[in-house]
mmCIF file of C-alpha atoms in Angstrom:
data_model
loop_
_atom_site.group_PDB
_atom_site.id
_atom_site.type_symbol
_atom_site.label_atom_id
_atom_site.label_comp_id
_atom_site.label_asym_id
_atom_site.label_seq_id
_atom_site.Cartn_x
_atom_site.Cartn_y
_atom_site.Cartn_z
ATOM 1 C CA MET A 18 6.321 5.871 -9.972
ATOM 2 C CA ALA A 19 10.189 5.308 -10.401
ATOM 3 C CA ASP A 20 9.950 2.817 -7.647
ATOM 4 C CA ILE A 21 7.748 0.413 -9.421
ATOM 5 C CA THR A 22 9.840 -2.296 -11.301
ATOM 6 C CA VAL A 23 8.810 -5.800 -12.586
ATOM 7 C CA GLY A 24 7.757 -8.012 -9.737
ATOM 8 C CA SER A 25 6.531 -4.737 -7.832
ATOM 9 C CA ARG A 26 2.798 -5.039 -6.175
ATOM 10 C CA ILE A 27 0.500 -2.382 -7.428
ATOM 11 C CA ILE A 28 -2.851 -1.043 -6.890
ATOM 12 C CA CYS A 29 -5.102 -0.160 -9.685
ATOM 13 C CA GLU A 30 -8.785 0.959 -9.149
ATOM 14 C CA GLY A 31 -9.107 -1.017 -5.966
ATOM 15 C CA ASN A 32 -7.498 -4.224 -7.724
ATOM 16 C CA TYR A 33 -4.182 -5.672 -6.843
ATOM 17 C CA GLY A 34 -1.710 -6.991 -8.945
ATOM 18 C CA THR A 35 2.080 -7.704 -9.980
ATOM 19 C CA VAL A 36 3.834 -5.982 -12.575
ATOM 20 C CA ARG A 37 5.048 -8.842 -14.891
ATOM 21 C CA TYR A 38 6.344 -6.376 -17.690
ATOM 22 C CA LEU A 39 7.223 -2.639 -17.801
ATOM 23 C CA GLY A 40 8.029 -1.138 -21.383
ATOM 24 C CA GLU A 41 6.249 0.076 -24.620
ATOM 25 C CA VAL A 42 3.567 -2.001 -26.333
ATOM 26 C CA PRO A 43 3.406 -1.420 -30.211
ATOM 27 C CA PRO A 44 1.717 0.554 -31.862
ATOM 28 C CA THR A 45 1.070 2.508 -28.991
ATOM 29 C CA LYS A 46 3.569 4.984 -27.471
ATOM 30 C CA GLY A 47 4.933 5.409 -23.991
ATOM 31 C CA GLN A 48 5.080 3.316 -20.702
ATOM 32 C CA TRP A 49 3.007 0.492 -20.032
ATOM 33 C CA PHE A 50 2.601 -1.907 -16.845
ATOM 34 C CA GLY A 51 1.892 -5.397 -17.944
ATOM 35 C CA VAL A 52 0.157 -6.681 -14.777
ATOM 36 C CA GLU A 53 -0.962 -10.182 -13.482
ATOM 37 C CA TRP A 54 -3.993 -9.530 -11.206
ATOM 38 C CA ASP A 55 -4.717 -11.220 -7.897
ATOM 39 C CA ASP A 56 -8.163 -11.488 -9.423
ATOM 40 C CA PRO A 57 -8.090 -12.869 -12.958
ATOM 41 C CA SER A 58 -11.480 -11.722 -13.795
ATOM 42 C CA ARG A 59 -9.875 -8.132 -13.658
ATOM 43 C CA GLY A 60 -7.713 -8.857 -16.725
ATOM 44 C CA LYS A 61 -8.331 -9.345 -20.287
ATOM 45 C CA HIS A 62 -5.419 -11.581 -21.553
ATOM 46 C CA ASP A 63 -2.683 -13.745 -20.690
ATOM 47 C CA GLY A 64 0.338 -11.537 -21.299
ATOM 48 C CA ALA A 65 0.094 -11.370 -25.196
ATOM 49 C CA HIS A 66 -0.815 -8.620 -27.246
ATOM 50 C CA GLU A 67 -1.482 -8.955 -30.951
ATOM 51 C CA GLY A 68 0.651 -12.046 -31.310
ATOM 52 C CA VAL A 69 3.480 -10.844 -29.124
ATOM 53 C CA ARG A 70 4.159 -12.092 -25.613
ATOM 54 C CA TYR A 71 5.106 -9.537 -23.340
ATOM 55 C CA PHE A 72 4.518 -11.601 -20.003
ATOM 56 C CA HIS A 73 3.154 -15.147 -18.674
ATOM 57 C CA CYS A 74 -0.091 -15.221 -16.318
ATOM 58 C CA ARG A 75 -1.234 -18.085 -14.523
ATOM 59 C CA HIS A 76 -4.698 -17.386 -15.676
ATOM 60 C CA PRO A 77 -5.889 -16.931 -19.510
ATOM 61 C CA THR A 78 -7.594 -13.955 -18.524
ATOM 62 C CA GLY A 79 -5.336 -12.634 -15.523
ATOM 63 C CA GLY A 80 -3.478 -10.270 -17.416
ATOM 64 C CA SER A 81 -3.856 -6.632 -18.584
ATOM 65 C CA PHE A 82 -1.723 -3.480 -19.700
ATOM 66 C CA VAL A 83 -2.174 -0.165 -17.664
ATOM 67 C CA ARG A 84 -0.804 3.314 -18.004
ATOM 68 C CA ALA A 85 1.145 4.559 -14.891
ATOM 69 C CA LYS A 86 -1.639 7.126 -14.320
ATOM 70 C CA LYS A 87 -4.158 4.695 -13.239
ATOM 71 C CA VAL A 88 -1.837 3.086 -10.692
ATOM 72 C CA ASP A 89 -2.517 4.320 -7.102
ATOM 73 C CA PRO A 90 0.414 6.263 -5.621
ATOM 74 C CA GLU A 91 -0.725 5.575 -2.407
ATOM 75 C CA ARG A 92 0.949 1.965 -1.468
ATOM 76 C CA GLN A 93 2.791 1.247 1.508
ATOM 77 C CA THR A 94 4.374 -1.886 2.989
ATOM 78 C CA CYS A 95 2.765 -3.665 6.119
ATOM 79 C CA TYR A 96 5.499 -2.487 8.176
ATOM 80 C CA GLU A 97 4.896 0.886 7.189
ATOM 81 C CA ALA A 98 1.301 0.741 7.887
ATOM 82 C CA LEU A 99 2.150 -0.995 11.312
ATOM 83 C CA LYS A 100 4.326 2.088 12.111
ATOM 84 C CA ASP A 101 1.825 4.648 10.599
ATOM 85 C CA LYS A 102 -1.093 3.319 12.834
ATOM 86 C CA TYR A 103 0.426 2.259 15.999
ATOM 87 C CA GLY A 104 3.854 4.063 15.932
ATOM 88 C CA LEU A 105 6.947 2.692 17.273
ATOM 89 C CA ALA A 106 7.838 3.088 21.096
ATOM 90 C CA SER A 107 11.506 4.607 20.376
ATOM 91 C CA ASP A 108 9.466 7.315 18.286
ATOM 92 C CA GLY A 109 7.971 8.774 21.262
ATOM 93 C CA ASP A 110 4.710 9.392 19.271
ATOM 94 C CA THR A 111 3.164 5.936 19.032
ATOM 95 C CA GLY A 112 -0.058 6.184 17.534
ATOM 96 C CA VAL A 113 -0.380 10.142 17.713
ATOM 97 C CA ASN A 114 -0.654 12.019 14.612
ATOM 98 C CA GLU A 115 0.091 15.525 15.207
ATOM 99 C CA GLU A 116 -2.258 16.476 12.209
ATOM 100 C CA ASP A 117 -4.990 15.085 14.468
ATOM 101 C CA LEU A 118 -4.112 17.808 17.283
ATOM 102 C CA TYR A 119 -5.725 20.590 15.837
ATOM 103 C CA VAL A 120 -9.348 22.108 15.842
ATOM 104 C CA ILE A 121 -10.800 25.041 14.092
ATOM 105 C CA GLY A 122 -10.910 27.868 16.689
ATOM 106 C CA ARG A 123 -13.857 30.847 16.231
ATOM 107 C CA SER A 124 -11.675 32.600 13.614
ATOM 108 C CA ALA A 125 -11.342 29.854 11.503
ATOM 109 C CA LYS A 126 -7.811 29.264 12.527
ATOM 110 C CA LYS A 127 -6.203 25.826 13.497
ATOM 111 C CA VAL A 128 -5.714 25.874 17.150
ATOM 112 C CA MET A 129 -3.545 23.102 18.610
ATOM 113 C CA VAL A 130 -5.183 20.899 21.254
ATOM 114 C CA GLU A 131 -2.929 19.633 24.476
ATOM 115 C CA MET A 132 -3.495 16.159 25.074
ATOM 116 C CA VAL A 133 -2.732 15.710 28.641
ATOM 117 C CA GLY A 134 -1.521 11.904 29.120
ATOM 118 C CA ALA A 135 -0.941 11.590 25.555
ATOM 119 C CA GLU A 136 2.412 10.016 25.759
ATOM 120 C CA LYS A 137 1.223 7.339 28.367
ATOM 121 C CA VAL A 138 -1.985 6.623 26.086
ATOM 122 C CA SER A 139 0.770 6.266 23.075
ATOM 123 C CA LYS A 140 2.954 3.944 25.001
ATOM 124 C CA GLN A 141 -0.380 1.814 25.948
ATOM 125 C CA GLN A 142 -1.496 1.838 22.249
ATOM 126 C CA SER A 143 2.204 1.077 20.708
ATOM 127 C CA HIS A 144 2.143 -1.963 18.665
ATOM 128 C CA GLU A 145 4.646 -3.608 21.264
ATOM 129 C CA LYS A 146 1.566 -3.900 23.582
ATOM 130 C CA LEU A 147 -1.147 -4.853 21.309
ATOM 131 C CA ILE A 148 -1.980 -8.629 20.699
ATOM 132 C CA GLU A 149 -3.663 -8.041 17.692
ATOM 133 C CA VAL A 150 -3.574 -5.306 14.796
ATOM 134 C CA ASP A 151 -6.072 -4.080 12.193
ATOM 135 C CA LEU A 152 -4.330 -2.850 8.944
ATOM 136 C CA ARG A 153 -7.641 -2.641 6.912
ATOM 137 C CA ASP A 154 -7.833 0.351 4.339
ATOM 138 C CA HIS A 155 -4.054 0.498 4.272
ATOM 139 C CA LYS A 156 -3.026 0.101 1.027
ATOM 140 C CA ILE A 157 -0.544 -2.698 1.524
ATOM 141 C CA VAL A 158 1.505 -4.214 -1.324
ATOM 142 C CA SER A 159 4.452 -6.117 0.293
ATOM 143 C CA ALA A 160 5.625 -6.827 3.809
ATOM 144 C CA GLY A 161 8.540 -4.697 3.713
ATOM 145 C CA PRO A 162 12.302 -5.304 4.071
ATOM 146 C CA VAL A 163 13.322 -9.144 4.546
ATOM 147 C CA GLY A 164 12.792 -9.785 8.486
ATOM 148 C CA ILE A 165 11.202 -6.594 9.456
ATOM 149 C CA LEU A 166 7.972 -7.616 10.524
ATOM 150 C CA GLN A 167 9.569 -10.533 12.654
ATOM 151 C CA THR A 168 11.523 -8.355 14.723
ATOM 152 C CA THR A 169 9.046 -5.475 15.055
ATOM 153 C CA ALA A 170 5.958 -7.260 15.676
ATOM 154 C CA PRO A 171 6.914 -11.133 16.158
ATOM 155 C CA SER A 172 3.496 -12.447 17.793
ATOM 156 C CA LYS A 173 1.118 -10.178 16.197
ATOM 157 C CA VAL A 174 -1.689 -11.383 13.892
ATOM 158 C CA LEU A 175 -2.066 -8.909 11.138
ATOM 159 C CA SER A 176 -5.553 -8.300 9.368
ATOM 160 C CA THR A 177 -5.366 -6.749 6.108
ATOM 161 C CA ALA A 178 -8.735 -8.094 4.894
ATOM 162 C CA VAL A 179 -11.317 -5.477 3.421
#
């Protein structure tokens, strides 16, 4: 969780939010994330605790404090999700996950399956050929590096709705 800083997007128990504070909240010990939730009904306060203001929220019940262990470690950028699901033509493995190319044989050992024409199918399914992509079920917290989506997928309509 070292990559999480103030301003980072996080997911906690399926809820998305933005870290507004990182530090201790006396009288408790240890590190806390002060989070402003996308859905204010998930929160409990506005960033103040026992009379001390730690951060500000747009909604009076839009914030709460969470421990690092509650934050979902599986988060990715939209660019990473696009690359994971559809690959990049320059990789040569667009849309093909090598872990999916195995079956369990009779002796309970993993046996690799040869995919005839996999490279041709991969190129047809690469994000460069797709008109629309679906990134549901990817835990997206940001677009990625500035400008990366515009250069990688300039004409795509991205769906991240659940």
